Amino acid sequence: MRLKMKITKFAKRFRLKTVTIWLLILSFLITSPAGIAFAKENDSEDEFKAVWISYLEFNDRLTDPKTGKKGFTKERFQDMIDEMFDNVVDLNMNAVVVHVRPFGDAMYPSDYFPWSKYISGTQGKDPGFDPLEYMVKAAHDRNLEFHAWINPYRVTSGTTDINTLSKDNQARKWRTNKSERDDRYVLSFGGSLYYNPSEVWVQSLIRSGIEEIVENYDVDGIHFDDYFYP
């Protein structure tokens, strides 16, 4: 019985010493230059720390508080972007992911999609400046990556009325075409309209829209957001 108690006490002491030794080793690793280097390596500049800026942020400031008119002027848009991107830097982020095509539209001059109403106040109306050009420059001036965020399939939300679309909107053109085949290019579901990605012509439209972004702007990435598709 005494022998058993001695063995038990020894085992407890041994475990305690083992734990103490491991704690000392861990402390050494953390405080040593090697440990510090390891921590810095994990906090490398390659870490992607981004803020997503959606069309909703643009919509919130679309109306000029002084005039009550909808739509950005060049100066008011640039002031908004400067404020947003400065906040991103203050948050120690290194990238912005910004909506440039939320509803089959474009926040830049496009050969394939109409101007976004979230820039000019009316879909298809030219605001007289290039928002994407300025956003890319403003981001890079602050050492931020700029990623263009698109919703490739969503055309409308909460309505199937094509009269809400500009006349140069490809979705409207396909919906008003009498060809039965064209009816498959834009689908109605749940009270909204969507481009049909199974159709080759739709695939070509979306691909062309992406190509014009990467060819004309120094973007660091394209975010292909197909969440809004039934």
Coordinates of C-alpha atoms in Angstrom, one line a residue:
M1 CA 0.0 0.0 0.0
R2 CA 2.8 2.4 0.9
L3 CA 4.6 1.5 -2.3
K4 CA 1.5 2.3 -4.3
M5 CA 1.2 5.7 -2.6
K6 CA 4.8 6.5 -3.3
I7 CA 4.4 5.6 -7.0
T8 CA 1.3 7.8 -7.3
K9 CA 3.1 10.8 -5.7
F10 CA 6.0 10.3 -8.0
A11 CA 3.8 10.2 -11.0
K12 CA 2.1 13.4 -10.0
R13 CA 5.4 15.1 -9.5
F14 CA 6.6 13.8 -12.9
R15 CA 3.6 15.1 -14.7
L16 CA 3.9 18.5 -13.0
K17 CA 7.6 18.7 -14.0
T18 CA 6.7 17.7 -17.6
V19 CA 4.1 20.4 -17.8
T20 CA 6.5 23.0 -16.4
I21 CA 9.2 22.0 -18.9
W22 CA 6.8 22.3 -21.8
L23 CA 5.6 25.7 -20.6
L24 CA 9.2 26.9 -20.4
I25 CA 9.8 25.7 -24.0
L26 CA 6.7 27.4 -25.3
S27 CA 7.7 30.6 -23.5
F28 CA 11.2 30.4 -25.1
L29 CA 9.7 29.9 -28.6
I30 CA 7.3 32.8 -28.3
T31 CA 9.9 35.3 -26.9
S32 CA 12.9 34.1 -29.0
P33 CA 13.8 35.8 -32.3
A34 CA 12.7 32.7 -34.1
G35 CA 9.3 33.0 -32.5
I36 CA 9.0 36.6 -33.3
A37 CA 10.0 35.9 -36.9
F38 CA 7.3 33.2 -37.1
A39 CA 4.6 35.7 -35.9
K40 CA 5.7 38.3 -38.4
E41 CA 5.6 35.7 -41.2
N42 CA 2.0 34.9 -40.4
D43 CA 1.1 38.6 -40.5
S44 CA 2.6 38.9 -44.0
E45 CA 1.7 41.5 -46.6
D46 CA 0.2 38.7 -48.7
E47 CA -2.8 38.5 -46.3
F48 CA -6.0 39.6 -48.0
K49 CA -7.9 42.0 -45.8
A50 CA -10.7 43.5 -47.7
V51 CA -13.8 45.7 -47.3
W52 CA -16.8 45.0 -49.6
I53 CA -18.5 48.1 -50.9
S54 CA -21.9 47.4 -52.5
Y55 CA -24.3 49.4 -54.6
L56 CA -26.3 50.0 -51.5
E57 CA -23.6 52.3 -50.1
F58 CA -23.8 54.3 -53.4
N59 CA -27.6 54.3 -53.3
D60 CA -27.5 55.7 -49.7
R61 CA -25.6 58.8 -51.0
L62 CA -27.1 59.0 -54.5
T63 CA -29.4 62.0 -53.7
D64 CA -27.5 65.3 -53.4
P65 CA -28.4 66.7 -49.9
K66 CA -28.1 70.3 -51.2
T67 CA -30.2 70.0 -54.4
G68 CA -32.3 66.9 -53.8
K69 CA -31.4 65.6 -57.2
K70 CA -30.5 61.9 -57.8
G71 CA -27.2 61.1 -59.3
F72 CA -23.5 61.9 -58.5
T73 CA -21.5 64.7 -59.9
K74 CA -17.8 63.9 -60.5
E75 CA -16.8 66.0 -57.5
R76 CA -19.3 64.5 -55.1
F77 CA -18.5 60.9 -56.2
Q78 CA -14.8 61.4 -55.8
D79 CA -15.3 63.0 -52.3
M80 CA -17.3 59.9 -51.3
I81 CA -14.8 57.5 -52.6
D82 CA -11.9 59.3 -50.9
E83 CA -13.8 59.2 -47.6
M84 CA -14.6 55.5 -48.0
F85 CA -11.0 54.5 -49.0
D86 CA -9.4 56.5 -46.2
N87 CA -11.6 54.7 -43.8
V88 CA -10.5 51.4 -45.3
V89 CA -6.8 52.4 -44.7
D90 CA -7.6 53.5 -41.2
L91 CA -9.0 50.0 -40.5
N92 CA -5.7 48.5 -41.6
M93 CA -7.2 46.8 -44.6
N94 CA -5.3 46.3 -47.9
A95 CA -8.1 45.8 -50.5
V96 CA -11.5 47.0 -51.6
V97 CA -14.1 44.9 -53.4
V98 CA -16.4 47.3 -55.1
H99 CA -19.7 46.7 -57.0
V100 CA -19.3 47.7 -60.6
R101 CA -22.2 45.7 -62.1
P102 CA -25.0 44.9 -59.6
F103 CA -28.0 44.6 -62.0
G104 CA -26.7 43.9 -65.6
D105 CA -25.5 47.5 -65.6
A106 CA -22.2 49.2 -65.4
M107 CA -20.5 51.8 -63.2
Y108 CA -18.1 52.6 -66.1
P109 CA -18.6 53.3 -69.8
S110 CA -19.4 50.0 -71.3
D111 CA -20.0 48.6 -74.8
Y112 CA -22.3 45.9 -73.4
F113 CA -24.2 47.2 -70.4
P114 CA -26.1 50.4 -69.7
W115 CA -25.0 53.0 -67.2
S116 CA -26.0 52.1 -63.6
K117 CA -28.8 54.1 -62.0
Y118 CA -26.7 53.9 -58.8
I119 CA -24.3 56.4 -60.4
S120 CA -26.4 58.7 -62.6
G121 CA -29.8 58.2 -60.9
T122 CA -31.3 56.8 -64.1
Q123 CA -30.3 53.6 -65.9
G124 CA -28.6 54.4 -69.2
K125 CA -27.9 58.0 -68.4
D126 CA -24.2 59.0 -68.8
P127 CA -23.0 60.8 -65.6
G128 CA -20.2 62.5 -67.6
F129 CA -17.3 60.9 -65.8
D130 CA -15.7 57.4 -65.3
P131 CA -16.3 56.2 -61.7
L132 CA -14.3 53.0 -62.1
E133 CA -11.3 54.8 -63.5
Y134 CA -11.2 57.1 -60.4
M135 CA -11.9 54.2 -57.9
V136 CA -9.0 52.2 -59.3
K137 CA -6.6 55.2 -59.1
A138 CA -7.8 56.2 -55.6
A139 CA -7.3 52.6 -54.3
H140 CA -3.8 52.2 -55.8
D141 CA -2.8 55.7 -54.5
R142 CA -3.5 54.3 -51.0
N143 CA -1.7 51.0 -51.7
L144 CA -5.0 49.2 -51.7
E145 CA -5.9 46.4 -54.2
F146 CA -9.0 47.1 -56.2
H147 CA -11.3 44.2 -57.1
A148 CA -14.3 44.6 -59.4
W149 CA -17.4 43.0 -58.0
I150 CA -20.1 41.9 -60.5
N151 CA -23.4 40.1 -60.3
P152 CA -23.4 38.4 -63.7
Y153 CA -27.0 37.1 -63.9
R154 CA -29.2 39.5 -61.9
V155 CA -31.1 42.0 -64.0
T156 CA -33.8 43.2 -61.7
S157 CA -35.0 42.7 -58.1
G158 CA -38.6 42.7 -57.1
T159 CA -40.0 43.5 -60.6
T160 CA -40.3 42.0 -64.0
D161 CA -41.3 45.2 -65.7
I162 CA -38.9 45.7 -68.6
N163 CA -39.9 49.4 -68.7
T164 CA -37.7 49.9 -65.7
L165 CA -34.7 49.0 -67.9
S166 CA -33.1 51.5 -70.3
K167 CA -33.8 51.0 -74.0
D168 CA -30.2 50.0 -74.6
N169 CA -30.3 47.3 -71.9
Q170 CA -29.6 43.9 -73.6
A171 CA -32.0 42.2 -71.3
R172 CA -34.8 44.5 -72.5
K173 CA -33.9 43.9 -76.1
W174 CA -34.1 40.1 -75.7
R175 CA -37.4 40.3 -73.7
T176 CA -39.1 42.4 -76.4
N177 CA -37.8 40.3 -79.3
K178 CA -40.5 38.2 -80.8
S179 CA -38.2 35.3 -81.3
E180 CA -39.1 32.3 -79.1
R181 CA -35.5 31.5 -78.6
D182 CA -34.8 35.0 -77.2
D183 CA -37.3 34.4 -74.5
R184 CA -34.9 31.9 -73.0
Y185 CA -32.0 34.4 -72.6
V186 CA -33.7 36.4 -69.8
L187 CA -35.8 34.4 -67.3
S188 CA -38.5 35.5 -64.9
F189 CA -38.4 33.9 -61.5
G190 CA -39.8 35.0 -58.1
G191 CA -40.8 38.4 -59.4
S192 CA -37.3 39.2 -60.7
L193 CA -35.4 38.9 -64.0
Y194 CA -32.2 37.0 -64.6
Y195 CA -29.9 36.3 -67.4
N196 CA -29.9 32.6 -68.3
P197 CA -26.3 31.3 -68.0
S198 CA -27.1 28.1 -69.9
E199 CA -27.4 30.1 -73.1
V200 CA -24.3 30.6 -75.2
W201 CA -25.2 34.2 -76.1
V202 CA -25.6 35.1 -72.5
Q203 CA -22.3 33.5 -71.7
S204 CA -20.7 35.6 -74.4
L205 CA -22.3 38.8 -73.1
I206 CA -21.0 38.2 -69.6
R207 CA -17.5 37.2 -70.8
S208 CA -17.3 40.3 -73.0
G209 CA -18.3 42.5 -70.1
I210 CA -15.5 41.0 -67.9
E211 CA -12.9 41.3 -70.7
E212 CA -13.6 45.0 -71.2
I213 CA -13.0 45.6 -67.5
V214 CA -9.6 43.8 -67.3
E215 CA -8.5 45.3 -70.7
N216 CA -9.4 48.9 -69.8
Y217 CA -8.7 49.1 -66.1
D218 CA -5.9 48.1 -63.8
V219 CA -8.0 46.0 -61.5
D220 CA -6.4 43.4 -59.2
G221 CA -9.3 40.9 -59.5
I222 CA -12.8 40.1 -60.6
H223 CA -15.3 38.9 -58.0
F224 CA -17.9 36.8 -59.8
D225 CA -20.9 36.8 -57.5
D226 CA -23.6 34.4 -58.8
Y227 CA -25.4 34.2 -55.4
F228 CA -28.4 36.0 -56.8
Y229 CA -29.6 33.3 -59.2
P230 CA -32.5 31.0 -58.5

